[in-house]
């Protein structure tokens, strides 16, 4: 369906933006949960709350660059992820992201199209 294509496109652009916007001019980025520095091509867009939860799938606070090892380890290093979110954004952040993740999302097709446009422009401008 058109909607599943939009979802796929948005996810690809958003995940790339997460990595790009956190990388330096040489394309290196620090893993959010272990501080290992990797090239952008070797990192994932790691989700604190699982990407199947659409309410937070495209939330910049929920998604951070993660080395493949951390992202594929047990739960994507969720305990460490939570700890670092609370340090970066303030106490209770991880908890509020978790609440948001478990609240049903109601993104319209137009919402998805708008977000695609936003991330296309951000990526284009940054590159």
JSON list of C-alpha atoms in Angstrom, two decimals:
[
{"chain": "A", "resi": 1, "resn": "UNK", "atom": "CA", "xyz": [0.00, 0.00, 0.00]},
{"chain": "A", "resi": 2, "resn": "UNK", "atom": "CA", "xyz": [0.94, 3.64, -0.35]},
{"chain": "A", "resi": 3, "resn": "UNK", "atom": "CA", "xyz": [1.05, 3.93, 3.43]},
{"chain": "A", "resi": 4, "resn": "UNK", "atom": "CA", "xyz": [3.54, 1.11, 3.88]},
{"chain": "A", "resi": 5, "resn": "UNK", "atom": "CA", "xyz": [5.74, 2.68, 1.18]},
{"chain": "A", "resi": 6, "resn": "UNK", "atom": "CA", "xyz": [5.59, 6.02, 2.99]},
{"chain": "A", "resi": 7, "resn": "UNK", "atom": "CA", "xyz": [6.45, 4.33, 6.29]},
{"chain": "A", "resi": 8, "resn": "UNK", "atom": "CA", "xyz": [9.43, 2.59, 4.69]},
{"chain": "A", "resi": 9, "resn": "UNK", "atom": "CA", "xyz": [10.68, 5.81, 3.07]},
{"chain": "A", "resi": 10, "resn": "UNK", "atom": "CA", "xyz": [10.26, 7.87, 6.23]},
{"chain": "A", "resi": 11, "resn": "UNK", "atom": "CA", "xyz": [12.04, 5.27, 8.35]},
{"chain": "A", "resi": 12, "resn": "UNK", "atom": "CA", "xyz": [14.98, 5.13, 5.92]},
{"chain": "A", "resi": 13, "resn": "UNK", "atom": "CA", "xyz": [15.35, 8.94, 5.81]},
{"chain": "A", "resi": 14, "resn": "UNK", "atom": "CA", "xyz": [14.81, 9.41, 9.55]},
{"chain": "A", "resi": 15, "resn": "UNK", "atom": "CA", "xyz": [17.32, 6.70, 10.51]},
{"chain": "A", "resi": 16, "resn": "UNK", "atom": "CA", "xyz": [19.88, 8.19, 8.15]},
{"chain": "A", "resi": 17, "resn": "UNK", "atom": "CA", "xyz": [19.30, 11.68, 9.62]},
{"chain": "A", "resi": 18, "resn": "UNK", "atom": "CA", "xyz": [19.84, 10.32, 13.16]},
{"chain": "A", "resi": 19, "resn": "UNK", "atom": "CA", "xyz": [23.26, 9.05, 12.11]},
{"chain": "A", "resi": 20, "resn": "UNK", "atom": "CA", "xyz": [24.20, 11.99, 9.87]},
{"chain": "A", "resi": 21, "resn": "UNK", "atom": "CA", "xyz": [23.22, 14.72, 12.33]},
{"chain": "A", "resi": 22, "resn": "UNK", "atom": "CA", "xyz": [25.33, 13.12, 15.06]},
{"chain": "A", "resi": 23, "resn": "UNK", "atom": "CA", "xyz": [28.41, 12.54, 12.92]},
{"chain": "A", "resi": 24, "resn": "UNK", "atom": "CA", "xyz": [31.43, 14.75, 12.42]},
{"chain": "A", "resi": 25, "resn": "UNK", "atom": "CA", "xyz": [32.58, 16.16, 9.07]},
{"chain": "A", "resi": 26, "resn": "UNK", "atom": "CA", "xyz": [34.58, 12.97, 8.38]},
{"chain": "A", "resi": 27, "resn": "UNK", "atom": "CA", "xyz": [31.50, 10.79, 8.87]},
{"chain": "A", "resi": 28, "resn": "UNK", "atom": "CA", "xyz": [32.39, 9.40, 12.28]},
{"chain": "A", "resi": 29, "resn": "UNK", "atom": "CA", "xyz": [29.84, 9.10, 15.04]},
{"chain": "A", "resi": 30, "resn": "UNK", "atom": "CA", "xyz": [29.93, 8.09, 18.69]},
{"chain": "A", "resi": 31, "resn": "UNK", "atom": "CA", "xyz": [27.78, 5.19, 19.87]},
{"chain": "A", "resi": 32, "resn": "UNK", "atom": "CA", "xyz": [25.15, 6.55, 22.26]},
{"chain": "A", "resi": 33, "resn": "UNK", "atom": "CA", "xyz": [25.49, 3.68, 24.72]},
{"chain": "A", "resi": 34, "resn": "UNK", "atom": "CA", "xyz": [29.21, 2.77, 24.75]},
{"chain": "A", "resi": 35, "resn": "UNK", "atom": "CA", "xyz": [31.01, 5.82, 23.26]},
{"chain": "A", "resi": 36, "resn": "UNK", "atom": "CA", "xyz": [32.79, 3.70, 20.63]},
{"chain": "A", "resi": 37, "resn": "UNK", "atom": "CA", "xyz": [33.51, 5.83, 17.56]},
{"chain": "A", "resi": 38, "resn": "UNK", "atom": "CA", "xyz": [32.49, 4.24, 14.25]},
{"chain": "A", "resi": 39, "resn": "UNK", "atom": "CA", "xyz": [32.02, 5.38, 10.70]},
{"chain": "A", "resi": 40, "resn": "UNK", "atom": "CA", "xyz": [28.41, 6.31, 9.90]},
{"chain": "A", "resi": 41, "resn": "UNK", "atom": "CA", "xyz": [28.24, 3.34, 7.51]},
{"chain": "A", "resi": 42, "resn": "UNK", "atom": "CA", "xyz": [28.83, 0.97, 10.42]},
{"chain": "A", "resi": 43, "resn": "UNK", "atom": "CA", "xyz": [26.29, 2.28, 12.92]},
{"chain": "A", "resi": 44, "resn": "UNK", "atom": "CA", "xyz": [22.58, 1.67, 13.38]},
{"chain": "A", "resi": 45, "resn": "UNK", "atom": "CA", "xyz": [19.80, 4.01, 14.35]},
{"chain": "A", "resi": 46, "resn": "UNK", "atom": "CA", "xyz": [19.24, 2.42, 17.75]},
{"chain": "A", "resi": 47, "resn": "UNK", "atom": "CA", "xyz": [15.79, 2.64, 19.29]},
{"chain": "A", "resi": 48, "resn": "UNK", "atom": "CA", "xyz": [15.37, 2.93, 23.06]},
{"chain": "A", "resi": 49, "resn": "UNK", "atom": "CA", "xyz": [11.74, 1.86, 22.67]},
{"chain": "A", "resi": 50, "resn": "UNK", "atom": "CA", "xyz": [11.39, -0.78, 19.95]},
{"chain": "A", "resi": 51, "resn": "UNK", "atom": "CA", "xyz": [10.83, 0.54, 16.42]},
{"chain": "A", "resi": 52, "resn": "UNK", "atom": "CA", "xyz": [7.62, -1.49, 16.14]},
{"chain": "A", "resi": 53, "resn": "UNK", "atom": "CA", "xyz": [6.10, 1.06, 18.54]},
{"chain": "A", "resi": 54, "resn": "UNK", "atom": "CA", "xyz": [5.06, 3.68, 16.00]},
{"chain": "A", "resi": 55, "resn": "UNK", "atom": "CA", "xyz": [4.44, 6.48, 18.52]},
{"chain": "A", "resi": 56, "resn": "UNK", "atom": "CA", "xyz": [8.18, 6.81, 19.11]},
{"chain": "A", "resi": 57, "resn": "UNK", "atom": "CA", "xyz": [9.60, 5.25, 15.93]},
{"chain": "A", "resi": 58, "resn": "UNK", "atom": "CA", "xyz": [10.44, 8.68, 14.52]},
{"chain": "A", "resi": 59, "resn": "UNK", "atom": "CA", "xyz": [11.15, 10.45, 17.80]},
{"chain": "A", "resi": 60, "resn": "UNK", "atom": "CA", "xyz": [14.64, 11.99, 17.89]},
{"chain": "A", "resi": 61, "resn": "UNK", "atom": "CA", "xyz": [14.86, 11.48, 21.65]},
{"chain": "A", "resi": 62, "resn": "UNK", "atom": "CA", "xyz": [14.09, 7.77, 21.25]},
{"chain": "A", "resi": 63, "resn": "UNK", "atom": "CA", "xyz": [16.50, 7.06, 18.40]},
{"chain": "A", "resi": 64, "resn": "UNK", "atom": "CA", "xyz": [20.27, 7.53, 18.64]},
{"chain": "A", "resi": 65, "resn": "UNK", "atom": "CA", "xyz": [23.33, 6.27, 16.75]},
{"chain": "A", "resi": 66, "resn": "UNK", "atom": "CA", "xyz": [24.42, 2.92, 18.15]},
{"chain": "A", "resi": 67, "resn": "UNK", "atom": "CA", "xyz": [27.27, 0.63, 17.17]},
{"chain": "A", "resi": 68, "resn": "UNK", "atom": "CA", "xyz": [26.02, -2.69, 15.81]},
{"chain": "A", "resi": 69, "resn": "UNK", "atom": "CA", "xyz": [27.32, -4.52, 18.85]},
{"chain": "A", "resi": 70, "resn": "UNK", "atom": "CA", "xyz": [25.28, -2.43, 21.31]},
{"chain": "A", "resi": 71, "resn": "UNK", "atom": "CA", "xyz": [22.19, -2.41, 19.12]},
{"chain": "A", "resi": 72, "resn": "UNK", "atom": "CA", "xyz": [22.23, -6.17, 18.67]},
{"chain": "A", "resi": 73, "resn": "UNK", "atom": "CA", "xyz": [23.08, -6.93, 22.30]},
{"chain": "A", "resi": 74, "resn": "UNK", "atom": "CA", "xyz": [20.32, -7.72, 24.73]},
{"chain": "A", "resi": 75, "resn": "UNK", "atom": "CA", "xyz": [17.57, -5.13, 24.21]},
{"chain": "A", "resi": 76, "resn": "UNK", "atom": "CA", "xyz": [19.96, -2.66, 22.54]},
{"chain": "A", "resi": 77, "resn": "UNK", "atom": "CA", "xyz": [21.58, -1.79, 25.88]},
{"chain": "A", "resi": 78, "resn": "UNK", "atom": "CA", "xyz": [18.27, -0.35, 27.09]},
{"chain": "A", "resi": 79, "resn": "UNK", "atom": "CA", "xyz": [19.32, 0.19, 30.70]},
{"chain": "A", "resi": 80, "resn": "UNK", "atom": "CA", "xyz": [22.37, 2.22, 29.64]},
{"chain": "A", "resi": 81, "resn": "UNK", "atom": "CA", "xyz": [20.26, 3.96, 26.97]},
{"chain": "A", "resi": 82, "resn": "UNK", "atom": "CA", "xyz": [17.72, 5.01, 29.62]},
{"chain": "A", "resi": 83, "resn": "UNK", "atom": "CA", "xyz": [20.45, 6.25, 31.94]},
{"chain": "A", "resi": 84, "resn": "UNK", "atom": "CA", "xyz": [21.99, 8.39, 29.21]},
{"chain": "A", "resi": 85, "resn": "UNK", "atom": "CA", "xyz": [18.64, 9.81, 28.10]},
{"chain": "A", "resi": 86, "resn": "UNK", "atom": "CA", "xyz": [17.99, 10.99, 31.66]},
{"chain": "A", "resi": 87, "resn": "UNK", "atom": "CA", "xyz": [21.47, 12.55, 31.80]},
{"chain": "A", "resi": 88, "resn": "UNK", "atom": "CA", "xyz": [21.06, 14.30, 28.44]},
{"chain": "A", "resi": 89, "resn": "UNK", "atom": "CA", "xyz": [17.46, 15.51, 28.74]},
{"chain": "A", "resi": 90, "resn": "UNK", "atom": "CA", "xyz": [16.72, 15.38, 32.46]},
{"chain": "A", "resi": 91, "resn": "UNK", "atom": "CA", "xyz": [15.48, 12.87, 34.99]},
{"chain": "A", "resi": 92, "resn": "UNK", "atom": "CA", "xyz": [12.33, 11.03, 33.96]},
{"chain": "A", "resi": 93, "resn": "UNK", "atom": "CA", "xyz": [12.95, 11.34, 30.22]},
{"chain": "A", "resi": 94, "resn": "UNK", "atom": "CA", "xyz": [13.32, 7.60, 29.62]},
{"chain": "A", "resi": 95, "resn": "UNK", "atom": "CA", "xyz": [10.12, 6.99, 31.54]},
{"chain": "A", "resi": 96, "resn": "UNK", "atom": "CA", "xyz": [8.16, 9.57, 29.55]},
{"chain": "A", "resi": 97, "resn": "UNK", "atom": "CA", "xyz": [9.45, 8.13, 26.25]},
{"chain": "A", "resi": 98, "resn": "UNK", "atom": "CA", "xyz": [8.31, 4.71, 27.42]},
{"chain": "A", "resi": 99, "resn": "UNK", "atom": "CA", "xyz": [4.83, 6.08, 28.22]},
{"chain": "A", "resi": 100, "resn": "UNK", "atom": "CA", "xyz": [4.66, 7.75, 24.81]},
{"chain": "A", "resi": 101, "resn": "UNK", "atom": "CA", "xyz": [5.80, 4.53, 23.11]},
{"chain": "A", "resi": 102, "resn": "UNK", "atom": "CA", "xyz": [2.95, 2.61, 24.69]},
{"chain": "A", "resi": 103, "resn": "UNK", "atom": "CA", "xyz": [0.34, 5.18, 23.69]},
{"chain": "A", "resi": 104, "resn": "UNK", "atom": "CA", "xyz": [-1.21, 4.35, 20.30]},
{"chain": "A", "resi": 105, "resn": "UNK", "atom": "CA", "xyz": [-0.06, 6.66, 17.52]},
{"chain": "A", "resi": 106, "resn": "UNK", "atom": "CA", "xyz": [-2.40, 8.16, 14.99]},
{"chain": "A", "resi": 107, "resn": "UNK", "atom": "CA", "xyz": [-0.13, 9.42, 12.23]},
{"chain": "A", "resi": 108, "resn": "UNK", "atom": "CA", "xyz": [-2.11, 10.29, 9.14]},
{"chain": "A", "resi": 109, "resn": "UNK", "atom": "CA", "xyz": [-0.81, 9.71, 5.62]},
{"chain": "A", "resi": 110, "resn": "UNK", "atom": "CA", "xyz": [-0.31, 13.47, 5.42]},
{"chain": "A", "resi": 111, "resn": "UNK", "atom": "CA", "xyz": [1.78, 13.41, 8.63]},
{"chain": "A", "resi": 112, "resn": "UNK", "atom": "CA", "xyz": [4.05, 10.78, 7.09]},
{"chain": "A", "resi": 113, "resn": "UNK", "atom": "CA", "xyz": [4.40, 12.80, 3.86]},
{"chain": "A", "resi": 114, "resn": "UNK", "atom": "CA", "xyz": [5.23, 15.97, 5.83]},
{"chain": "A", "resi": 115, "resn": "UNK", "atom": "CA", "xyz": [7.90, 14.18, 7.88]},
{"chain": "A", "resi": 116, "resn": "UNK", "atom": "CA", "xyz": [9.42, 12.74, 4.69]},
{"chain": "A", "resi": 117, "resn": "UNK", "atom": "CA", "xyz": [9.69, 16.27, 3.27]},
{"chain": "A", "resi": 118, "resn": "UNK", "atom": "CA", "xyz": [11.26, 17.58, 6.49]},
{"chain": "A", "resi": 119, "resn": "UNK", "atom": "CA", "xyz": [13.94, 14.86, 6.61]},
{"chain": "A", "resi": 120, "resn": "UNK", "atom": "CA", "xyz": [14.68, 15.08, 2.88]},
{"chain": "A", "resi": 121, "resn": "UNK", "atom": "CA", "xyz": [15.32, 18.80, 3.33]},
{"chain": "A", "resi": 122, "resn": "UNK", "atom": "CA", "xyz": [17.41, 18.35, 6.48]},
{"chain": "A", "resi": 123, "resn": "UNK", "atom": "CA", "xyz": [19.59, 15.71, 4.81]},
{"chain": "A", "resi": 124, "resn": "UNK", "atom": "CA", "xyz": [19.94, 17.78, 1.64]},
{"chain": "A", "resi": 125, "resn": "UNK", "atom": "CA", "xyz": [20.85, 20.93, 3.57]},
{"chain": "A", "resi": 126, "resn": "UNK", "atom": "CA", "xyz": [23.34, 19.11, 5.80]},
{"chain": "A", "resi": 127, "resn": "UNK", "atom": "CA", "xyz": [25.11, 17.21, 3.02]}
]
